[in-house]
Coordinates of C-alpha atoms in Angstrom, one line a residue:
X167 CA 32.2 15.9 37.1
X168 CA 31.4 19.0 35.2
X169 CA 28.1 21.0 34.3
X170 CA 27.6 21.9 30.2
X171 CA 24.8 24.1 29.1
X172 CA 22.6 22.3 26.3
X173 CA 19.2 23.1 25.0
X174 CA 19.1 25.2 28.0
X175 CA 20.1 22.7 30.9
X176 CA 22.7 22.1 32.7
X177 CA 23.7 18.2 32.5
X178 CA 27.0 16.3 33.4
X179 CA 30.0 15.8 31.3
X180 CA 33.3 14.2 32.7
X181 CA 36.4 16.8 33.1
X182 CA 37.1 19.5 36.0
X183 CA 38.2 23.3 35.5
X184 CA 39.6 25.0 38.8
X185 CA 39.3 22.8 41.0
X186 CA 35.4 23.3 41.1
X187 CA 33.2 19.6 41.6
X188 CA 30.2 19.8 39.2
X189 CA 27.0 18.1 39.9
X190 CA 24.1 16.9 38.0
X191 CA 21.4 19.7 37.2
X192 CA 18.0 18.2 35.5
X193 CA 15.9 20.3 33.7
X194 CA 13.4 21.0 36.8
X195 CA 15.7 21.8 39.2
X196 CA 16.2 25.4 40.7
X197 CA 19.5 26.4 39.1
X198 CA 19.7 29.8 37.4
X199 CA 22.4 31.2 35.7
X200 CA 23.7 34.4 37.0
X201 CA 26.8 36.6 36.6
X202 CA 30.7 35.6 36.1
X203 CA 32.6 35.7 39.1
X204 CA 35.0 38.9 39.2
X205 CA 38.7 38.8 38.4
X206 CA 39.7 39.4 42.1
X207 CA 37.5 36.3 43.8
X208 CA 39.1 34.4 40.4
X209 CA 42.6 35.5 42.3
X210 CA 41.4 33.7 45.6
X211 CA 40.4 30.6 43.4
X212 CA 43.8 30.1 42.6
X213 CA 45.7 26.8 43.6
X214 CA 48.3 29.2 45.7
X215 CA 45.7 31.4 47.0
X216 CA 42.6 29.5 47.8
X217 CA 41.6 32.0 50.3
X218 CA 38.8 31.4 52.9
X219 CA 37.4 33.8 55.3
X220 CA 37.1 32.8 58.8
X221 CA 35.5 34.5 61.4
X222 CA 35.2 33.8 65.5
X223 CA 31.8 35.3 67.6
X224 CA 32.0 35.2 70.9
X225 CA 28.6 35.6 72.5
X226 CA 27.0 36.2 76.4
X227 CA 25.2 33.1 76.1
X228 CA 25.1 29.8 74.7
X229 CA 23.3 29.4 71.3
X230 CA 20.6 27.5 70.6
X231 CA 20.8 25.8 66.9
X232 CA 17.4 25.4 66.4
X233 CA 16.7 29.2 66.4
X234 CA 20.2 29.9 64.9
X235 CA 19.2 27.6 62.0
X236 CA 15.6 29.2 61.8
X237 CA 17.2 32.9 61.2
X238 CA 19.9 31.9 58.9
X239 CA 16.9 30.8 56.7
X240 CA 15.6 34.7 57.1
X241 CA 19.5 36.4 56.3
X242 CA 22.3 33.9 54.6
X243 CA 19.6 32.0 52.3
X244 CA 18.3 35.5 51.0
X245 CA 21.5 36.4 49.9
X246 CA 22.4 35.7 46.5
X247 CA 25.6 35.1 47.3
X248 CA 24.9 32.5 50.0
X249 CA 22.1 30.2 47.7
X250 CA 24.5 29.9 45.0
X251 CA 27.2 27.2 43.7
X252 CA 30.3 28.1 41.5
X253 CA 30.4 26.5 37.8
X254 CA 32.4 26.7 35.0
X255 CA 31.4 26.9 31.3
X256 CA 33.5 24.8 29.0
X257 CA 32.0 26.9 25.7
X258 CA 33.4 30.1 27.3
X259 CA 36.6 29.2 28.1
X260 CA 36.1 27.6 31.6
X261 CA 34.6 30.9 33.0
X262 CA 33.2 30.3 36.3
X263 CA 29.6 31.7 37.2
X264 CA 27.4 32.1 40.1
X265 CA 24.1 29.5 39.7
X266 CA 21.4 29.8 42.3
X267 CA 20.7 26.1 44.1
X268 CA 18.8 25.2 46.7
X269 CA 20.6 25.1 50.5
X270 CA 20.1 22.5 53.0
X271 CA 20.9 24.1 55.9
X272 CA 22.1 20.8 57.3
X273 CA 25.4 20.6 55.0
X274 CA 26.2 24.0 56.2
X275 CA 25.6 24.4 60.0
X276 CA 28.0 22.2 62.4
X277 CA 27.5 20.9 66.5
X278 CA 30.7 19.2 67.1
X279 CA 30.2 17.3 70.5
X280 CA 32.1 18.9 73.3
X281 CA 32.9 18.1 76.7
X282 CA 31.4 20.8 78.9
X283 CA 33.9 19.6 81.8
X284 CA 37.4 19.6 79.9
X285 CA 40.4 21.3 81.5
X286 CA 41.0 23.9 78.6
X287 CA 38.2 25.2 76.7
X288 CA 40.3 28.1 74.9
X289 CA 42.7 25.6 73.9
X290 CA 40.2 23.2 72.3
X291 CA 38.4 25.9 70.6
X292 CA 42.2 27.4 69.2
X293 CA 42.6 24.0 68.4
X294 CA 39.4 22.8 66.3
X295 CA 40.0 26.2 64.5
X296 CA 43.3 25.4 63.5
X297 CA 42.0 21.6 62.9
X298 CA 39.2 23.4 60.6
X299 CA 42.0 25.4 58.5
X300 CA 43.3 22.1 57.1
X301 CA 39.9 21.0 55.1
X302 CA 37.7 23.0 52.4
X303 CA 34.4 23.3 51.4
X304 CA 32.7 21.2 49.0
X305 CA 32.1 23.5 45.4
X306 CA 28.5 21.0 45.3
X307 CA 27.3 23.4 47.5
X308 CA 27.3 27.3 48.4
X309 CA 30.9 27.7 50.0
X310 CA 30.1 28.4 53.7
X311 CA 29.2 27.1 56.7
X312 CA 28.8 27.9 60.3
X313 CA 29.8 25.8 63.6
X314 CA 28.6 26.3 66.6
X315 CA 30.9 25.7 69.7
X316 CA 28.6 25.8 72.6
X317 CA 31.1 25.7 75.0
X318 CA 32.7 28.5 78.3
X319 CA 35.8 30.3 77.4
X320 CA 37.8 33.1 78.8
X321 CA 35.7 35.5 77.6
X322 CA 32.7 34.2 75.8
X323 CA 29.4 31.3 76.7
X324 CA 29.8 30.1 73.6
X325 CA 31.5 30.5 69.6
X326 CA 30.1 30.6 66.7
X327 CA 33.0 30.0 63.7
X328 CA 31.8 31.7 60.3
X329 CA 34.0 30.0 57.2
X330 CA 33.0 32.0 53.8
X331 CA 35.2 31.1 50.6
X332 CA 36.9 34.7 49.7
X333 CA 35.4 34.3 46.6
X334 CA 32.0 35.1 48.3
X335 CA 33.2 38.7 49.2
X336 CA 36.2 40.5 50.8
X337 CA 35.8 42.0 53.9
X338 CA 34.0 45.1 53.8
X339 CA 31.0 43.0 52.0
X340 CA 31.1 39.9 54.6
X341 CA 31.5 42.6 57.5
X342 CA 28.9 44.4 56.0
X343 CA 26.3 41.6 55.8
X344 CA 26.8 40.5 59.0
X345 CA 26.6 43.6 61.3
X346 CA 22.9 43.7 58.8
X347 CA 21.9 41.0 60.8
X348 CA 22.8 41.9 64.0
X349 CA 21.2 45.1 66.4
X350 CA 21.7 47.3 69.0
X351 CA 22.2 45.5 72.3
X352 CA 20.6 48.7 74.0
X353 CA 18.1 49.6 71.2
X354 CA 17.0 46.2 70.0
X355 CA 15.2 47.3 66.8
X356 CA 18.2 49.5 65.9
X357 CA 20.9 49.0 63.5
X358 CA 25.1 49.7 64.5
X359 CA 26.2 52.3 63.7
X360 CA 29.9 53.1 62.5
X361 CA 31.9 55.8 62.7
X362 CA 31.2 58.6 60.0
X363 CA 33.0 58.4 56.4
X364 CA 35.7 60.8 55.7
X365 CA 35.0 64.2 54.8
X366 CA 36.7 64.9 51.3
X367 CA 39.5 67.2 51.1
X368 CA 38.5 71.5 50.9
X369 CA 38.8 72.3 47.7
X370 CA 42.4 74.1 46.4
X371 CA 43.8 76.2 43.8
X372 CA 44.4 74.7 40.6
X373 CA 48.6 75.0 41.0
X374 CA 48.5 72.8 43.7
X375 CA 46.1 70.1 41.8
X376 CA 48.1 70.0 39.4
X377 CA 51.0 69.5 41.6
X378 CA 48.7 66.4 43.0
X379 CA 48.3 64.9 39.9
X380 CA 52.0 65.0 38.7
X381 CA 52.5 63.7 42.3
X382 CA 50.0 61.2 41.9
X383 CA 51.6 60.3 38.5
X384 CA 55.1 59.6 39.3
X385 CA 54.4 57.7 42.8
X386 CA 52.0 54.8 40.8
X387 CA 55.0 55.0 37.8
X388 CA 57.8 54.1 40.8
X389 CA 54.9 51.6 42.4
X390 CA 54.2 50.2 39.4
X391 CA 57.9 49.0 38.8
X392 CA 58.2 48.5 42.5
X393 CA 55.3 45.6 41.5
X394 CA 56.8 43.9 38.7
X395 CA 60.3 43.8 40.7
X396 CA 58.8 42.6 43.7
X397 CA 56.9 40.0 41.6
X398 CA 59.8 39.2 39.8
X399 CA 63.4 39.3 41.8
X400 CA 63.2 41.9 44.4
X401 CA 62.3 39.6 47.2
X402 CA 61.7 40.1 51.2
X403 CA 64.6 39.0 53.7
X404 CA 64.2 35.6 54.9
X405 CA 63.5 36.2 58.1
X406 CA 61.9 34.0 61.2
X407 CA 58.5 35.5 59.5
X408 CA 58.6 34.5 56.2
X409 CA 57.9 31.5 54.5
X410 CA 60.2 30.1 52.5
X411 CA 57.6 29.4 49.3
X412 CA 54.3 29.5 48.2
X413 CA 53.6 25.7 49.7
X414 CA 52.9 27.5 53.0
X415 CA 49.3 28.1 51.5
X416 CA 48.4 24.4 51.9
X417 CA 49.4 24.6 55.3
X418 CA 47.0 25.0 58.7
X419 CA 46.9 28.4 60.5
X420 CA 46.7 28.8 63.9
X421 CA 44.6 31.7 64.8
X422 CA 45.3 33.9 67.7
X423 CA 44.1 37.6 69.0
X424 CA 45.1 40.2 71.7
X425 CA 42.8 42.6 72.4
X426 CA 43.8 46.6 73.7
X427 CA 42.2 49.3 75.0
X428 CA 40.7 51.4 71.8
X429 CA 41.1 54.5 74.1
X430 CA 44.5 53.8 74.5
X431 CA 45.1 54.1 70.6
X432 CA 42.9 56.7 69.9
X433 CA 44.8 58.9 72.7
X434 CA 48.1 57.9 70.8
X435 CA 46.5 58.9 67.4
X436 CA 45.0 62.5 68.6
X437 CA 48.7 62.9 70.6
X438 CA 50.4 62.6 67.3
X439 CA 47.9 63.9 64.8
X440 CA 47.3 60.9 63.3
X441 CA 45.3 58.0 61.9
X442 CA 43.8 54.7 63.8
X443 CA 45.5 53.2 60.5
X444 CA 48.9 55.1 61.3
X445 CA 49.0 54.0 64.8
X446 CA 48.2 50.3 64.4
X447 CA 51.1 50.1 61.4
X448 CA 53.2 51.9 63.9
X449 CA 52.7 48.9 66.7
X450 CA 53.1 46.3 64.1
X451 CA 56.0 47.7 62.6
X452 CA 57.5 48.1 66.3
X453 CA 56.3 44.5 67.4
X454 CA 57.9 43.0 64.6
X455 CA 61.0 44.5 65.2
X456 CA 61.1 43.6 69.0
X457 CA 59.9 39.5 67.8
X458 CA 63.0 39.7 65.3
X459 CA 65.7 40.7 67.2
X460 CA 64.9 38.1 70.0
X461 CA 65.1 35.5 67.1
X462 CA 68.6 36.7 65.9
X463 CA 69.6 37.2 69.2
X464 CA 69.5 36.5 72.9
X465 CA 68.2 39.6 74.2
X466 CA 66.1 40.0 77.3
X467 CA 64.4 43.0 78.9
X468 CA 62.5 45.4 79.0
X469 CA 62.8 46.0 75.5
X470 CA 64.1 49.0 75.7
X471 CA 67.7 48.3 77.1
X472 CA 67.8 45.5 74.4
X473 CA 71.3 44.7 72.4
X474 CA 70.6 45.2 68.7
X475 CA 70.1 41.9 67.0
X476 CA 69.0 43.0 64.0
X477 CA 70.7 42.8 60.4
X478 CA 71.1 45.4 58.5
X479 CA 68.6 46.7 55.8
X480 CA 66.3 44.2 56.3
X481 CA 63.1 44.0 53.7
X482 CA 59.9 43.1 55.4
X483 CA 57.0 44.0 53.4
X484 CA 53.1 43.2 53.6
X485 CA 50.6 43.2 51.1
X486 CA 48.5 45.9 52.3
X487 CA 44.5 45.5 51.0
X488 CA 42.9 48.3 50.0
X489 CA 38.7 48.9 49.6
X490 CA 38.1 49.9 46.4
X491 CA 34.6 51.1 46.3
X492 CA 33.7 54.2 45.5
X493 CA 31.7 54.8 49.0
X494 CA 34.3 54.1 51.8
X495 CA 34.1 51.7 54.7
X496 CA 31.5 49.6 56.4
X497 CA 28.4 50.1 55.1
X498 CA 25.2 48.8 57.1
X499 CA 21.9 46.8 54.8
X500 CA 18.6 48.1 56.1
X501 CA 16.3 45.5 54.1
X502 CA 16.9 41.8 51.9
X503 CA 16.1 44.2 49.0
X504 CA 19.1 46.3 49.8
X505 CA 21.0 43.0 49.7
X506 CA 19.5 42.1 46.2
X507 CA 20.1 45.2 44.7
X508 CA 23.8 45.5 45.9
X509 CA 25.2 42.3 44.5
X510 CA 23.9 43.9 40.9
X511 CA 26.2 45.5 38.9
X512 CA 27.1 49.4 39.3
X513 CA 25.8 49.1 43.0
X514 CA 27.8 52.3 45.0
X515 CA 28.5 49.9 48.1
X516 CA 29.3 47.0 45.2
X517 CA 29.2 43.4 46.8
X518 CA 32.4 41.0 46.4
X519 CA 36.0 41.4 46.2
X520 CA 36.1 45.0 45.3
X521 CA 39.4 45.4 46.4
X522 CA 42.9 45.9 45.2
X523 CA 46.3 46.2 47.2
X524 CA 49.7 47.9 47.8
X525 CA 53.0 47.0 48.9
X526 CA 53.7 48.3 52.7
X527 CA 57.7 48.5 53.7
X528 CA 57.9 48.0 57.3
X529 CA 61.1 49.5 58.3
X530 CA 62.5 47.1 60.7
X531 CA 64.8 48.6 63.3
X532 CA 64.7 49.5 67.3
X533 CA 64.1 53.2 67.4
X534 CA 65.8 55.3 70.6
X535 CA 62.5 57.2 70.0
X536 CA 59.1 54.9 70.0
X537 CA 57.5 57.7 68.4
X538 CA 59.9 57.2 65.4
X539 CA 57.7 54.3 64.8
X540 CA 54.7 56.8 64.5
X541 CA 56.2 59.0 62.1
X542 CA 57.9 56.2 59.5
X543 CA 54.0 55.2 59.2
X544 CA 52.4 58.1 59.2
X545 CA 54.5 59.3 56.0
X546 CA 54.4 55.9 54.2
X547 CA 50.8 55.5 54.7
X548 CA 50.8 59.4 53.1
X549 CA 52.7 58.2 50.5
X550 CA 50.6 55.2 49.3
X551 CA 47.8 57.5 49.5
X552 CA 48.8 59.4 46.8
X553 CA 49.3 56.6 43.9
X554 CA 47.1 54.5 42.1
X555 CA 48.7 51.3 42.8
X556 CA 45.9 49.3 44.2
X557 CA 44.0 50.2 41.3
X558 CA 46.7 49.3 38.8
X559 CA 46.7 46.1 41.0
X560 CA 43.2 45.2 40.4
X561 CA 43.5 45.9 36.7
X562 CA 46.1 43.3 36.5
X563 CA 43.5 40.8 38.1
X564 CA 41.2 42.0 35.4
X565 CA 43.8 41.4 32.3
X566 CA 45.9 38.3 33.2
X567 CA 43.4 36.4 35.3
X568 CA 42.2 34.3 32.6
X569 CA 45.9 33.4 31.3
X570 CA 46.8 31.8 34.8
X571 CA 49.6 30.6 35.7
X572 CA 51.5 34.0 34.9
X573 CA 52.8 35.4 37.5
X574 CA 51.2 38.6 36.9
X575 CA 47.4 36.7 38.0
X576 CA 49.1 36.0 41.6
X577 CA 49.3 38.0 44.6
X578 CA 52.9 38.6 45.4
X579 CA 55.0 36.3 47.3
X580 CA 55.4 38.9 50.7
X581 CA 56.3 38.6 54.4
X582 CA 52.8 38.9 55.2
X583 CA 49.1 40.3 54.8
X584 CA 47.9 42.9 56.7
X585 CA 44.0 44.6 56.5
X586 CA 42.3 47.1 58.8
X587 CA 38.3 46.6 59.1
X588 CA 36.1 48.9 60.9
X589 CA 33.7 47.0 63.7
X590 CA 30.3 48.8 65.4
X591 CA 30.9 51.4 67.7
X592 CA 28.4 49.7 70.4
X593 CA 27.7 46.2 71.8
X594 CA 25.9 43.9 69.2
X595 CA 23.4 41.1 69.1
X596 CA 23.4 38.5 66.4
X597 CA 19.7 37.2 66.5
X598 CA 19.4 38.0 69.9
X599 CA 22.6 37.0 71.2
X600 CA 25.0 39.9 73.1
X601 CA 28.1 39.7 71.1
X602 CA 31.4 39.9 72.9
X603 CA 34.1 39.9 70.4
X604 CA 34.6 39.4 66.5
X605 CA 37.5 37.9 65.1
X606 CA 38.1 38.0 61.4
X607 CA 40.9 36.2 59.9
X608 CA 42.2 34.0 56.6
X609 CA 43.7 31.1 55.6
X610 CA 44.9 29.2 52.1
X611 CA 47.0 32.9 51.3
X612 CA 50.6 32.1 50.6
X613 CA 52.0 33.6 53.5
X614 CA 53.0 32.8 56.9
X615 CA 51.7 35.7 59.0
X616 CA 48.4 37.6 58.7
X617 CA 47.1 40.5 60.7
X618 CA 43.9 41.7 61.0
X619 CA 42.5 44.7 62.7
X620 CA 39.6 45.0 63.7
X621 CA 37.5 47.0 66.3
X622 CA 34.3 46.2 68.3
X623 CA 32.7 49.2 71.6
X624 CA 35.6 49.8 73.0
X625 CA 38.2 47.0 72.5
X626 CA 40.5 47.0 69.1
X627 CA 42.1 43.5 67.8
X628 CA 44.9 42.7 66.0
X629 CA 44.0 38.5 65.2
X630 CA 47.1 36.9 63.9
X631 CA 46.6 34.1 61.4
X632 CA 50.0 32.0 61.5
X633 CA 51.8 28.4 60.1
X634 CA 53.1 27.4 63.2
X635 CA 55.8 25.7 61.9
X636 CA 57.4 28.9 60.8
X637 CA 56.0 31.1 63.3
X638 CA 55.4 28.4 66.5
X639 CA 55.3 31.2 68.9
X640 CA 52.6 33.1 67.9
X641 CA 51.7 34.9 71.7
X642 CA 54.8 36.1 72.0
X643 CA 54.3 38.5 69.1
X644 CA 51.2 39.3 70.2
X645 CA 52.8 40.3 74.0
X646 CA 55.8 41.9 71.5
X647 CA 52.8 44.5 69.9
X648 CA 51.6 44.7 73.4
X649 CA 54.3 45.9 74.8
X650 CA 54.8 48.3 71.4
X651 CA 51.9 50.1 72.5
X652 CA 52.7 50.3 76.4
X653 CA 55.9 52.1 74.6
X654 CA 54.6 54.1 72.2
X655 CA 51.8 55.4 74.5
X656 CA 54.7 55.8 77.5
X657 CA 56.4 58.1 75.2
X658 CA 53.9 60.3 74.1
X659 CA 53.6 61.2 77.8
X660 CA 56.9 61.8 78.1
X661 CA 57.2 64.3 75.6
X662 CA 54.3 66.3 76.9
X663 CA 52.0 65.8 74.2
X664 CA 49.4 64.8 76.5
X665 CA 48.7 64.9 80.3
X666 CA 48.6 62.2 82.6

């Protein structure tokens, strides 16, 4: 079914554009029209990237539906975003538009029964997850819903599982809106707080802007070639990590974490002069290395006494989101006003997919030196600093997203996806509820492995969204980075550049 505008209703006709189910609208009903969704949450529309957002809460205690349901009516209904369904326009070419609707709560809020007794409650819970990853939500209704998995894990009472379409918001706006509903665990009226934006730059003489801008000149030229060879012939290794074609994004994810010590990266970071960013690249790129040359060879160690598996000249690379917005990182909604007035147009802390992304070469090798690891990201991270890729990126999405299926409107076909979100510094309550870890992750992208970062008080995560047929090992890579950082830190002692 489909929705057509006439005489200023929306009423049914009989085809299908995207993928999106229509439903009847009488002239009485709610529905408003509202603004055309953006090129970028077009991108995550798309048959090979129907991206949704998923998101794992661990909490202190167990949660009680009833007043879960009772405050999503306060926060997720008031948000525009959240109280409206997806519908195309045949007059305009099939563009697709946000139409406010009324929300039953009870399509969107799930209480699986659960066996309070069973001999593996982390296993379930990994398991309904990945179970969840092979269905989608209905386009009838707003794309989201919640479940609530009242049930005693490792480290949490209960879970609450967050699924957002990606066409909702990327993940600055979904973090966003969130920590705006949850408080201070020791200041209950307070918001979280995150750490301070970036200072800009001191200002500098006009020789060396200019030397800047010829910099930043060439590097997008060489990125922007880098993009259309990449998109067109210059493809990744086929490693154990990659997925041999696009069909991996109709595939379930299995969704795993490990958490670290965020002192023992920030210690790393101020040893070396660094960034967070830098340092978790650095224990990816070294993880991955370590994973890889165990598949290609037989190794075992300590891994650092390991043979050398690996082939030479390997190309690994990740598509690397970038936040676009002209206010960097996280930022925290004090009011439902605040809400309303970001989703408009021209907003500084714009909601929805405001986002564009760059290519990341990880240099696969085993370095003599674990700080080697440091260094390689360090410079590239200074180097894709200084281009305007991601932007030229999202004004692709911009100019070929309506002539779909050019390869030009699709993200390219990488190793893997990789983003970096920034959590509250302190421990969180959502309505009430002590928080004890956030999990962010994806599924529908057309790759096989994606990492997320994220960190919460004291504890940073790297959550690994994998097809387990290609990756069917998954904790293993996760003891791999593990270890990277054991390594990494081990060496940055060694070299004096901190004390014991």
């Amino acid at each position: 079914m489909e929705l057509e505008r006439k005489n200023g209703e929306w009423i049914k006709s009989g085809s299908c554009d995207l993928g999106l189910r229509r439903i009847k609208v009488r002239k009485e009903s709610v529905y408003e029209e509202e603004e055309p969704l953006s090129p970028m949450a077009r991108m995550f529309q798309q048959p090979e990237s129907n991206v949704y957002v998923i998101a794992m809460l661990g909490f202190k205690n167990p949660i009680d539906p009833h007043f879960l349901k009772a405050n999503l009516v306060h926060t997720f209904l008031k948000h525009p975003r959240f109280s409206s369904v997806q519908v195309a326009e045949e007059k305009n070419g099939g563009e697709v538009k946000w139409v406010k609707t009324k929300v039953d709560l009870d399509n969107h809020v799930k209480i699986p029964m659960v066996d309070q007794h069973m001999a593996s409650p982390d296993q379930f819970v990994e398991d309904y997850i990945a179970n969840l990853t092979n269905t989608h939500i209905s386009t009838s209704i707003p794309m989201w819903d919640v479940h609530i998995l009242n049930l005693k894990t490792c480290d949490a009472e209960s879970t609450l599982v967050i699924r957002v379409h990606h066409s909702l918001g990327d993940g600055t706006s979904l973090m966003s809106f969130l920590i705006s509903c949850c408080r201070k665990t020791s200041e209950p009226d307070a918001l979280p707080s995150f750490p301070a934006a970036k200072k800009s730059r001191p200002d500098t003489g006009w020789f060396w802007k200019f030397l800047s801008v010829l910099l930043l000149a060439w590097n997008t030229l060489v990125d922007i070639w880098m993009c259309l060879a990449t998109t067109y012939f210059l493809k990744d290794t086929q490693t154990p990590l990659k997925a041999p074609s696009r069909a991996v994004a109709f595939t379930s994810r299995r969704i795993v974490r490990r958490t670290f010590c965020v002192d023992d990266v920030i210690l790393v970071k101020n040893a070396t002069n660094t960034k967070v960013n830098d340092v978790v690249l650095a224990i990816t790129q070294a993880g991955l290395s370590r994973y890889l040359n165990r598949k290609y060879g037989k190794g075992m160690g300590d891994g650092e006494s390991w043979e050398n598996n690996l082939p030479n000249s390997v190309r690994l690379t990740a598509t690397l989101f970038i936040n676009l917005r002209s206010s960097p990182g996280i930022y925290v909604l004090t009011s439902l006003a605040a809400i309303a007035k970001m989703v408009k147009k021209h907003s500084q802390n714009d909601w929805g997919n405001k986002i564009g992304y760059v290519l990341y070469p990880f240099k696969i090798a085993l370095k003599d030196n674990p700080l080697d690891y440091i260094r390689d990201a360090k410079a590239t991270m200074d180097r894709k600093k200084a281009t305007l890729e991601a932007q030229f990126r999202l004004f692709m999405a911009k100019v070929f997203v309506r002539f779909y299926p050019t390869k030009l409107a699709t993200f390219p076909l990488t190793t893997m996806w990789f983003s970096n979100v920034a959590g509250p510094q302190e421990e969180i309550s959502l309505f009430g509820n002590q928080v004890t870890f956030i999990a962010p992750s994806l599924y529908g992208q057309p790759v096989a492995l994606t990492i997320h970062i994220i960190s919460y008080e004291k504890k940073i995560s790297m959550v690994l969204s994998v097809d387990d047929k290609i990756i069917p090992d998954p904790y293993q890579l996760c003891d791999d980075f593990e270890e990277a950082l054991k390594l990494i830190k081990k060496a940055v002692v060694a070299e004096g550049l901190i004390k014991k």
